[in-house]
Coordinates of C-alpha atoms and ligand atoms in Angstrom, one line a residue:
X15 CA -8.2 -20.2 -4.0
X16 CA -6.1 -21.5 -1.3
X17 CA -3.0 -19.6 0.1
X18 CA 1.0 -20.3 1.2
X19 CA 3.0 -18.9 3.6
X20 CA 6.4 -17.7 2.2
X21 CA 8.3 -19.5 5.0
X22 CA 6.2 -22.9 4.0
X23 CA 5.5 -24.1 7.7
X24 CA 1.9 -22.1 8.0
X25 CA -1.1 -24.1 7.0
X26 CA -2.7 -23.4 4.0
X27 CA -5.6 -21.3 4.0
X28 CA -8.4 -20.0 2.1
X29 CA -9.1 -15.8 1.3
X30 CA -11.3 -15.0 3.9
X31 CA -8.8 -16.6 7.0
X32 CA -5.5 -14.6 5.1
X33 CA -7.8 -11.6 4.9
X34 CA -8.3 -11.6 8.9
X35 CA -5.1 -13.2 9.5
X36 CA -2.7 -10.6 8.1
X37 CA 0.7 -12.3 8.9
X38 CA 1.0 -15.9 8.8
X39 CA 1.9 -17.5 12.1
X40 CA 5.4 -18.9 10.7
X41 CA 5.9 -15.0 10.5
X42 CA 5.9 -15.9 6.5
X43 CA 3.1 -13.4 4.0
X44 CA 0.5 -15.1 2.2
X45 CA 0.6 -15.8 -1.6
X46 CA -2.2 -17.6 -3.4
X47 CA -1.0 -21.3 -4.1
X48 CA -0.7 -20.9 -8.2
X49 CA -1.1 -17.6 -10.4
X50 CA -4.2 -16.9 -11.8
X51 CA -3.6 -16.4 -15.8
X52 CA -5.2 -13.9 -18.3
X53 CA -4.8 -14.5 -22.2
X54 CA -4.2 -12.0 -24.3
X55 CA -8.2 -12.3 -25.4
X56 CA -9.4 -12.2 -21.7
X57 CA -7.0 -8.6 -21.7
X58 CA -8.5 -7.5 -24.7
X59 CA -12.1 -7.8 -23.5
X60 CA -11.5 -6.0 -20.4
X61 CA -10.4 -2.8 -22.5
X62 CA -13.7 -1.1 -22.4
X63 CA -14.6 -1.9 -19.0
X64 CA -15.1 0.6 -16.3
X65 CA -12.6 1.0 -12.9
X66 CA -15.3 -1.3 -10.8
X67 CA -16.1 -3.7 -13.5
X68 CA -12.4 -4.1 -13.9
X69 CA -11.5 -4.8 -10.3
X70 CA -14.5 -6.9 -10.1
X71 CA -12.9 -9.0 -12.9
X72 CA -9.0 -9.1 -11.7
X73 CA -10.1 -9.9 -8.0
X74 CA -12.5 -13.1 -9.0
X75 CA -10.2 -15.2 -9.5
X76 CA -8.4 -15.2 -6.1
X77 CA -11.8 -15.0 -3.9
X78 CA -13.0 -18.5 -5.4
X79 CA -14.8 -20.4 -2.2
X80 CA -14.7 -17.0 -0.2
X81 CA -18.0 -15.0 0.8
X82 CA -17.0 -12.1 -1.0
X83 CA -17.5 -13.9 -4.3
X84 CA -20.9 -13.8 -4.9
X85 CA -22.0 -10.2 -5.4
X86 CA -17.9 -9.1 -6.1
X87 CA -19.1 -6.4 -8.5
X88 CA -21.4 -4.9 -6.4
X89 CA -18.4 -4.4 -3.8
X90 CA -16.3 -2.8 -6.1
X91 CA -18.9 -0.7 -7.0
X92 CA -19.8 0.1 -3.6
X93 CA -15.8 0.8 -2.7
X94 CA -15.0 3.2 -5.6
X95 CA -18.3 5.0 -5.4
X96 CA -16.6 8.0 -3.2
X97 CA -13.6 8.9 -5.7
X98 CA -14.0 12.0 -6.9
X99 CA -12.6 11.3 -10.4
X100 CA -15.3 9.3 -13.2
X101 CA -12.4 7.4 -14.3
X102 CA -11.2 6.6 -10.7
X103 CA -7.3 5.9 -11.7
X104 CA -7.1 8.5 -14.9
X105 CA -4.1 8.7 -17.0
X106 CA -2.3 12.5 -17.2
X107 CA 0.1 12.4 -20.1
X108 CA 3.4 14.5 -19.5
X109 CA 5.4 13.4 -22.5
X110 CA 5.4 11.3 -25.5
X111 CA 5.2 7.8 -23.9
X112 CA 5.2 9.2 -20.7
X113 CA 2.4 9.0 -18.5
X114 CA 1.0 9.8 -15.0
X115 CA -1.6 7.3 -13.4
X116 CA -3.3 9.3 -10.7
X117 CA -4.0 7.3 -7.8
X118 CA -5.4 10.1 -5.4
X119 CA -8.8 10.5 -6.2
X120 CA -10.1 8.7 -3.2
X121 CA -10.8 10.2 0.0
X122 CA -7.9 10.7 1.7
X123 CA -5.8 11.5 -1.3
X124 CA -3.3 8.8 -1.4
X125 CA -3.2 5.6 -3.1
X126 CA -4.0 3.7 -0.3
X127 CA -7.1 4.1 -0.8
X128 CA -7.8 2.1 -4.0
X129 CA -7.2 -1.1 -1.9
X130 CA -8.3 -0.4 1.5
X131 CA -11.8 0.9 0.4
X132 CA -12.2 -2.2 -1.1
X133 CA -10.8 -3.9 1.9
X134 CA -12.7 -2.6 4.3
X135 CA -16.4 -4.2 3.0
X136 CA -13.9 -7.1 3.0
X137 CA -13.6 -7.0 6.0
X138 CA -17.2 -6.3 6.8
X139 CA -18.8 -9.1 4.6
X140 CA -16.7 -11.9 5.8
X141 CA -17.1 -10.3 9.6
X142 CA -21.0 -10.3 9.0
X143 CA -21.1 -13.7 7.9
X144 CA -19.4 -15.1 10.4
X145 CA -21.1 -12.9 12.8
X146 CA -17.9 -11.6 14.9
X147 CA -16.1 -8.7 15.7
X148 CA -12.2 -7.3 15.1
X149 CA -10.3 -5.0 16.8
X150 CA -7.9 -3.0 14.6
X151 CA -4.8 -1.4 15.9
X152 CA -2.2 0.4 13.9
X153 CA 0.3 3.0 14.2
X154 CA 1.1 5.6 11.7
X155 CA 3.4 8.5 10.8
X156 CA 1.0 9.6 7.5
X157 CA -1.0 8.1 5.2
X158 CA -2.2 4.7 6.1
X159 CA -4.1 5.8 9.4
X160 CA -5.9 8.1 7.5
X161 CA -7.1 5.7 5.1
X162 CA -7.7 2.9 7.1
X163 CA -10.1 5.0 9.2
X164 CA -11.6 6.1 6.0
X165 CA -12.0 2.3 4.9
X166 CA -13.5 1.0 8.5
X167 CA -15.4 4.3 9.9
X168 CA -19.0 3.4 10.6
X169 CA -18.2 0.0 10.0
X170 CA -20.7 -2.7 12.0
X171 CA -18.4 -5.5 12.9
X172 CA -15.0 -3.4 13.1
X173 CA -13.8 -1.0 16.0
X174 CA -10.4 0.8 15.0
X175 CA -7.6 2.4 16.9
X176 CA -5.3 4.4 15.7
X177 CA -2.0 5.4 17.1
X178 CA 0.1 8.9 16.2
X179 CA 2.5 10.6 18.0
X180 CA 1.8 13.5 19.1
X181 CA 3.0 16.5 17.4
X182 CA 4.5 15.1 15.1
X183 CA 2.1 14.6 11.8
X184 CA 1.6 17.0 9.5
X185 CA -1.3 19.0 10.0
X186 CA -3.3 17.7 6.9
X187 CA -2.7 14.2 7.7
X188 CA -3.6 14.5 11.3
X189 CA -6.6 16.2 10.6
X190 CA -8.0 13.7 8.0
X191 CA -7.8 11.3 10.9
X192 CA -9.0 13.2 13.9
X193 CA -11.9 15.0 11.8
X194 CA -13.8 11.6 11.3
X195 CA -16.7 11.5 13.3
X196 CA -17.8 7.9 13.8
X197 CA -18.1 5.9 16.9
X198 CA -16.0 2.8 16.2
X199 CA -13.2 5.2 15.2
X200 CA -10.6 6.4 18.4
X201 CA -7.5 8.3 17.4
X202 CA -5.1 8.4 20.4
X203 CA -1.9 10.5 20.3
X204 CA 0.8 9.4 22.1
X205 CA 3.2 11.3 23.9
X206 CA 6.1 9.8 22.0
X207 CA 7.5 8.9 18.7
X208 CA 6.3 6.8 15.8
X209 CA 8.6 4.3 16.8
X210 CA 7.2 4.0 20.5
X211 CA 3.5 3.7 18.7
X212 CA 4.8 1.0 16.5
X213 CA 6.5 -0.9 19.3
X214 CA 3.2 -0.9 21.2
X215 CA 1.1 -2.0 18.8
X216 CA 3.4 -4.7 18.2
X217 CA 3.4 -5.5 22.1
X218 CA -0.7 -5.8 21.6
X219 CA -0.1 -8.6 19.0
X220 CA 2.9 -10.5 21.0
X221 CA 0.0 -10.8 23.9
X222 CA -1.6 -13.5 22.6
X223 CA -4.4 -13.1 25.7
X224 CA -5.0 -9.6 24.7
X225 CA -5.1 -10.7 20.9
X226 CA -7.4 -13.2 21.3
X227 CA -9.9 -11.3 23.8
X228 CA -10.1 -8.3 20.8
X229 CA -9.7 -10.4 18.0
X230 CA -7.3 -7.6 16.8
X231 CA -6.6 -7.9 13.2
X232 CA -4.0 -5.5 11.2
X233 CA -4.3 -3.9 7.9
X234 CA -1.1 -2.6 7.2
X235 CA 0.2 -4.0 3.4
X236 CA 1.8 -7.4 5.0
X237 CA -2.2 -8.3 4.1
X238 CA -2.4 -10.2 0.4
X239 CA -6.0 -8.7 -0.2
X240 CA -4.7 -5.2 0.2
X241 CA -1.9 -6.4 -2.8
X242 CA -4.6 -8.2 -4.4
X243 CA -6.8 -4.8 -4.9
X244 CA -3.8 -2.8 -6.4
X245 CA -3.3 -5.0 -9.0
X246 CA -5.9 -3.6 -10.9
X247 CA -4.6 -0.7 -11.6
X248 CA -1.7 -1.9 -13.4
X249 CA -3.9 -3.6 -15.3
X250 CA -6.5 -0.9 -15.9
X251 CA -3.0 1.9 -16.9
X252 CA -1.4 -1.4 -19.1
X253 CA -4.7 -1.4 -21.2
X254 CA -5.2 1.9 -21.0
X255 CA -1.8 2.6 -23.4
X256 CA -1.4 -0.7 -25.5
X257 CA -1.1 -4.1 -23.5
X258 CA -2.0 -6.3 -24.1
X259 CA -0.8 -5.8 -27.9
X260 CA 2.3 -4.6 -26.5
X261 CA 4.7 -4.4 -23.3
X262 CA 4.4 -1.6 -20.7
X263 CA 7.3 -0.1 -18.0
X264 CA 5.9 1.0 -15.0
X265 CA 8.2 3.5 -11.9
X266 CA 6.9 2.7 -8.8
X267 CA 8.3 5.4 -5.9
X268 CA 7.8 2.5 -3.2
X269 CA 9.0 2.1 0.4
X270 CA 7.6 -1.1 1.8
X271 CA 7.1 -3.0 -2.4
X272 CA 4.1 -3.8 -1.2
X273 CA 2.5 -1.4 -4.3
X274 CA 5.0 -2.6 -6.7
X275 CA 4.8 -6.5 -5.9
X276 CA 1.0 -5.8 -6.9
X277 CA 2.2 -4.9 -10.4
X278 CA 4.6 -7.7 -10.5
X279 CA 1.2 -10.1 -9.7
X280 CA -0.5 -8.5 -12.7
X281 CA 2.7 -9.4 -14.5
X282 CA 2.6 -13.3 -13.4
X283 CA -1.0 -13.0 -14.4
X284 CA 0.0 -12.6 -18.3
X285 CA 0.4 -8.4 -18.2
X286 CA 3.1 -8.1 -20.7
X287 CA 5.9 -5.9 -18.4
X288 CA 9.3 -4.8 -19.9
X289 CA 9.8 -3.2 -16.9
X290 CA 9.5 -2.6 -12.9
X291 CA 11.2 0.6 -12.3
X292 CA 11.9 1.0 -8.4
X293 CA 12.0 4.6 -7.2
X294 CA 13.7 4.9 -3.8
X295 CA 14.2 8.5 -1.9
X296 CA 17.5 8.7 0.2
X297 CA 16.4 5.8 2.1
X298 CA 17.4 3.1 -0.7
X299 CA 17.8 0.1 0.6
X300 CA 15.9 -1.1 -2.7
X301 CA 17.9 0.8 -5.3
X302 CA 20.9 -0.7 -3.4
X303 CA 19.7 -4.0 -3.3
X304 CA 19.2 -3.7 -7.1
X305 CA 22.7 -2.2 -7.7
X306 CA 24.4 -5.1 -5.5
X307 CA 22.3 -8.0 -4.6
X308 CA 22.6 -7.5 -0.9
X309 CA 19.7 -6.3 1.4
X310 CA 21.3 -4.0 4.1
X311 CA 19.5 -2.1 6.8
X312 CA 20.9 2.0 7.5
X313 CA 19.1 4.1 9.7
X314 CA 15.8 6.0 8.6
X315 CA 16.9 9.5 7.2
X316 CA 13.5 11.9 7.7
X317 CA 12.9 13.1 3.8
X318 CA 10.3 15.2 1.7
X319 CA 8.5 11.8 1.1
X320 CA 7.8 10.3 4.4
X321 CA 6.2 7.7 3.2
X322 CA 8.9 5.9 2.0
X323 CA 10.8 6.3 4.8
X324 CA 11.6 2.8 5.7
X325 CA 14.4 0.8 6.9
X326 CA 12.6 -2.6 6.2
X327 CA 11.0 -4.0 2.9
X328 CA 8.7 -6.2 4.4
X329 CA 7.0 -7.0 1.1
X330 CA 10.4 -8.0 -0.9
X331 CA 9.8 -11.3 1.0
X332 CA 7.0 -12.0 -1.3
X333 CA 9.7 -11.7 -4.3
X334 CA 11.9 -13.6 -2.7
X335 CA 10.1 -16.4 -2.5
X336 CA 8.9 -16.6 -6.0
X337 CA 13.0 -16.2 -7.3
X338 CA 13.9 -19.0 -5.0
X339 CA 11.3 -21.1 -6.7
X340 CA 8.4 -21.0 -3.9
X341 CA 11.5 -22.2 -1.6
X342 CA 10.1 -21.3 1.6
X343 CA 12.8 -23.3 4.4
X344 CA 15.1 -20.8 2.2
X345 CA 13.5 -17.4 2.4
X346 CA 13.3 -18.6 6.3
X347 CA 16.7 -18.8 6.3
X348 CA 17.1 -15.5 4.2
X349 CA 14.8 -13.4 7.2
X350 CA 16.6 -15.3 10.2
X351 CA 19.8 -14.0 8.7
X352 CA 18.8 -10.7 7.5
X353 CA 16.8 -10.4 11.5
X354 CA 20.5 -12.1 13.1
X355 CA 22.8 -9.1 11.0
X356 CA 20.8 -6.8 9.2
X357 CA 21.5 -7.9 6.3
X358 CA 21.8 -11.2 3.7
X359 CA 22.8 -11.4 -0.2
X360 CA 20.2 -12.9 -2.2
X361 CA 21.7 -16.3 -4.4
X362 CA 23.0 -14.8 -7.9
X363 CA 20.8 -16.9 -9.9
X364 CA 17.7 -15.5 -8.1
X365 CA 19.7 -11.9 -8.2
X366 CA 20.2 -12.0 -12.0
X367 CA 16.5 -13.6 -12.5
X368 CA 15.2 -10.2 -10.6
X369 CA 17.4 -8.0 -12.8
X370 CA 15.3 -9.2 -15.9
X371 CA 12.7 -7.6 -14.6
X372 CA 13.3 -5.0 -11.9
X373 CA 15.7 -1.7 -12.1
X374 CA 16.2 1.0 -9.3
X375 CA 16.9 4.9 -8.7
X376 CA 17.4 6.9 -6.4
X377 CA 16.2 10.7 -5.9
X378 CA 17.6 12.6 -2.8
X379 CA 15.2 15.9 -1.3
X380 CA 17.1 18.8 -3.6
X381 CA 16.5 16.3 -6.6
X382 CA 12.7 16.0 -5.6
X383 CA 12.7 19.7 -5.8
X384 CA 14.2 20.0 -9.0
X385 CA 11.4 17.7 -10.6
X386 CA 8.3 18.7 -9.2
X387 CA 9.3 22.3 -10.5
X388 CA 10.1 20.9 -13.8
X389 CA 7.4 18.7 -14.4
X390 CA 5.7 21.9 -13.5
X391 CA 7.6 24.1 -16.1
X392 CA 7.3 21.3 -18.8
X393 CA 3.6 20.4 -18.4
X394 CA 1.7 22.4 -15.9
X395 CA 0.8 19.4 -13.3
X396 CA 1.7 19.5 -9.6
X397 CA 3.1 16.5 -8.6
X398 CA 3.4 15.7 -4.5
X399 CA 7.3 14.4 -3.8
X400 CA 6.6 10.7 -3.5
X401 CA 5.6 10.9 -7.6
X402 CA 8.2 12.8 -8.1
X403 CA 10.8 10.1 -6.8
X404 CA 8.9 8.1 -9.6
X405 CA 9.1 10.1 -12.7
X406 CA 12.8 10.3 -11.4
X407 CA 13.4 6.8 -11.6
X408 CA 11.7 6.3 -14.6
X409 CA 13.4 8.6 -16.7
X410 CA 16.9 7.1 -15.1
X411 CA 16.0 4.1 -16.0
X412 CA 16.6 5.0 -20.1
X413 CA 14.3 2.2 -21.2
X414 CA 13.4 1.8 -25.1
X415 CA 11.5 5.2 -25.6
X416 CA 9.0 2.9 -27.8
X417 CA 7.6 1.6 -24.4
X418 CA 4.7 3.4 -22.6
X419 CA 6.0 4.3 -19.2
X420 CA 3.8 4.6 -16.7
X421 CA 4.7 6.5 -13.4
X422 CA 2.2 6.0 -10.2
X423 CA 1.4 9.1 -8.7
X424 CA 0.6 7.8 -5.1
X425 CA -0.6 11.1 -3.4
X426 CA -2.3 13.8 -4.4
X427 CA 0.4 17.4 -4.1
X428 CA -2.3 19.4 -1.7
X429 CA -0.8 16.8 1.3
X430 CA 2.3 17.8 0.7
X431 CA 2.0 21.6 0.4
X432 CA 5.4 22.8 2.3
X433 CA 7.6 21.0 -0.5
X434 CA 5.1 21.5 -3.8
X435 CA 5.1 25.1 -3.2
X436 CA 8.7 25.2 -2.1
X437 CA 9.6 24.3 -5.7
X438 CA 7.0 25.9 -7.6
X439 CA 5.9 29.2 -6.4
X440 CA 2.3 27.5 -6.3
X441 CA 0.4 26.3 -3.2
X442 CA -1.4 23.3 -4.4
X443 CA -5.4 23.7 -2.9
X444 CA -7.1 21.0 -1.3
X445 CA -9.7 19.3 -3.5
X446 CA -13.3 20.3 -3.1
X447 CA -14.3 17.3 -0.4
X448 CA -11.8 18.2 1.8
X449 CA -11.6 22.5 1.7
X450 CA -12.8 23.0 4.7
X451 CA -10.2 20.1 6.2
X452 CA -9.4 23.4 9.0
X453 CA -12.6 23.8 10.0
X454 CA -13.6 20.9 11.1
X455 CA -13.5 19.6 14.5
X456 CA -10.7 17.3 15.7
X457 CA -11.6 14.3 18.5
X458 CA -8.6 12.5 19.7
X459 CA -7.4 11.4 22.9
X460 CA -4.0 12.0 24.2
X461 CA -2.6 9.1 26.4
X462 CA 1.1 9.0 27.8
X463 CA 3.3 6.9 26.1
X464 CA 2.5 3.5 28.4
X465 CA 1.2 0.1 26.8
X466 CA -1.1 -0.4 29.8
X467 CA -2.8 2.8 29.5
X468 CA -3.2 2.3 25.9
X469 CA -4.4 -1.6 26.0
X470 CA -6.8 -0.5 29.0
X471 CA -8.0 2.3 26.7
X472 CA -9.1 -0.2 23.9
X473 CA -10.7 -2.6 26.0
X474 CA -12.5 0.1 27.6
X475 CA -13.4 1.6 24.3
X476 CA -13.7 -1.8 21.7
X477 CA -17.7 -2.5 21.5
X478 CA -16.9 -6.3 22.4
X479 CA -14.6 -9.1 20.2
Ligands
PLP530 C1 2.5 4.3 1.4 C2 3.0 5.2 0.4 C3 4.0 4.8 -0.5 C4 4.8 3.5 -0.4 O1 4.0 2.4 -0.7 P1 4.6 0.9 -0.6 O2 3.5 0.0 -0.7 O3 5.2 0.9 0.8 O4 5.6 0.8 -1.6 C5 4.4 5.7 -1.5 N1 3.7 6.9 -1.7 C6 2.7 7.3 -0.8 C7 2.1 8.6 -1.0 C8 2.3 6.5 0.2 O5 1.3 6.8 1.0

């Protein structure tokens, strides 16, 4: 399968040089060059198949000519092998036609980690076969630290660092990074915000002498295989209530739509969709891009469900580009406008071609309240605030009540204890694996908030690019 840069001016590549790439160096995101398709026979076969045999199945098709191809199904086995649930992504049913799809069985409890356990022996193979080295460096207010350590720890050909400012995590999430104990794992805290981690990070990358001496690579969603991995769970939650014999909705709460871009791929891939229902908290640039057509940057408003706190949808670009026909000197113009003013309007055929598919809502923090304590009431299950953004939305959304809706449930409620208990009365235990979290010993090292300390720290610390 070769790949295409959304702003058309990157050379094409092949899976394993977008896997280690990341970005495309137009500044574009990758997209395979056609659709893979699915019948409705090829659907129906994968019906009794299990959560690895499944991915192995979806992914195939976009890792033609790549190393991981041979001996797929032993990767996904491999990957999925730590979830703590038999089913992997099971389906909790809290109405008629209305389901959950638990995506937190993995090990650090967020959704994250059904593509980045995957990605991670990616990584590895394609590293090992090459026989080089990368250098990951990332920043991170929550979740995707945790589980990108998770996915690289012990890892031979891949040394990661890890940037959080200091104080400022919760205690859970800190801890699932800082507890790891492997060598090629270094968690530094910076005395600063997530925005000065971010900012140096991105100063590693713009130094293209440091870049090339660590061969630093990224694995933050901007990366196709990460998309590429998610896709089977819409899939695997589609077949699970109907599809393909009949369409689906899915609520996505989402922040960057790098998750629900991954359900719009298994849509182009013949997944019979009625629906993409977008679930934004109070920072809804997406629900207001829906409502008008116009993509406008606000401030970043701290919430009960930091991880959708976002200004920017990087992953929208990817949409873009497939309403504006694969267009890419247009999206280019889109991004240097939207870079230029903070904002640009999308054309209204595009606009109304999105609307076909794609709906949005918006939940504010007293409205995530009020649901997680009556999903409670109504059913029993906790849900953690970012699902509950979803079953908002998908409930606003008052689709036909003849379609199955399916609402993601991206973390699992014990990481976000404060706000589950706030509106239940119940504090939400960690799961077995991780009960004694508080004991364990924390290794992390605390560097002042200055891009030479920190870049002299990872050369000092990186085995060798
Ligand atoms: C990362 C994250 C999201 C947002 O995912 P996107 O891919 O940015 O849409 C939602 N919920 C949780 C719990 C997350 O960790």
């Amino acid at each position: 399968m070769r790949y295409i840069s959304t702003r058309g001016r990157a050379p094409e590549l092949g899976f394993d040089d977008v896997l280690l790439a990341g970005l495309a160096n137009d500044g574009g995101l990758y997209l395979p060059a056609a659709w893979p398709q699915f019948s409705k026979a090829d659907f129906a076969a994968m019906a009794g198949l299990d959560y690895p045999a499944l991915a192995a199945r979806v992914i195939a098709p976009f890792v033609v000519g790549s190393v991981i191809e041979k001996d797929l199904e032993d990767l996904t086995r491999q990957a999925y092998s730590s979830f703590t649930h038999k089913a992997v992504a099971p389906l909790k049913q809290l109405g008629a036609n209305d389901w959950l799809v638990e995506l937190f069985h993995g090990p650090t409890l967020a959704f994250k980690d059904y593509a980045l356990q995957a990605v991670g022996l990616m990584f590895d193979r394609v590293l090992q076969a090459r026989g080089s080295r990368i250098t990951i460096v990332g920043a991170t207010s929550g979740d995707t630290g945790s589980a990108a350590i998770e996915a690289t720890k012990n890892r031979a050909a891949v040394d990661i660092f890890i940037l959080h400012p200091e104080g400022r995590t919760s205690d859970v999430q800190r801890r699932q990074m800082t507890t790891v104990s492997a060598n090629n794992v270094h968690n530094i805290a910076v005395k600063g915000t997530f925005d000065d981690c971010q900012d140096m990070v991105k100063a590693m990358f713009a130094d293209a002498s440091f870049r090339a001496d660590m061969n630093l690579s990224a694995v933050n969603s901007i990366n196709w295989a990460r998309i590429m991995a998610q896709v089977v769970y819409y899939i695997w939650a589609g077949l699970a209530v109907g599809a393909p014999h009949r369409p689906v909705a899915f609520s996505v709460p989402t922040g960057n739509f790098g998750n629900v871009f991954a359900g719009y791929v298994a849509h182009r891939m013949g997944l019979p969709v009625a629906k993409f229902i977008v679930g934004s908290n109070s920072n809804d640039i997406l629900t207001r891009f829906f409502e008008t057509g116009a993509m406008t940057m606000e401030g970043v408003q701290p919430t009960l469900s930091p991880s959708m706190d976002i200004q920017v949808s990087s992953n929208f670009e990817r949409l873009l580009f497939e309403s504006l026909g694969r267009d890419g000197a247009a999206v280019a113009r889109l991004m240097d406008q939207s870079k230029q003013s903070g904002s640009y309007t999308v054309p209204d055929a595009a606009y109304k071609e999105m609307l076909k598919l794609f709906t949005g809502a918006r939940l504010d923090d007293a409205g995530t309240k009020r649901v997680i304590g009556e999903v409670y009431a109504g059913t029993g299950e906790l849900i953690d605030p970012h699902s509950a953004v979803g079953v908002h939305a998908g409930r606003a959304a008052r689709l036909d009540p003849a379609i199955p809706r399916l609402t993601l449930a991206t973390a699992h409620p014990a990481k976000f204890p404060a706000a589950v208990e706030a509106a239940t009365g119940v504090h939400p235990p960690l799961p077995p694996q991780l009960a004694d979290l508080f004991e364990r010993t924390e290794r992390f090292t605390t560097l002042p908030n200055d891009l030479d300390d920190v870049k002299k720290f990872v050369r000092s610390h990186a085995r060798k690019a």
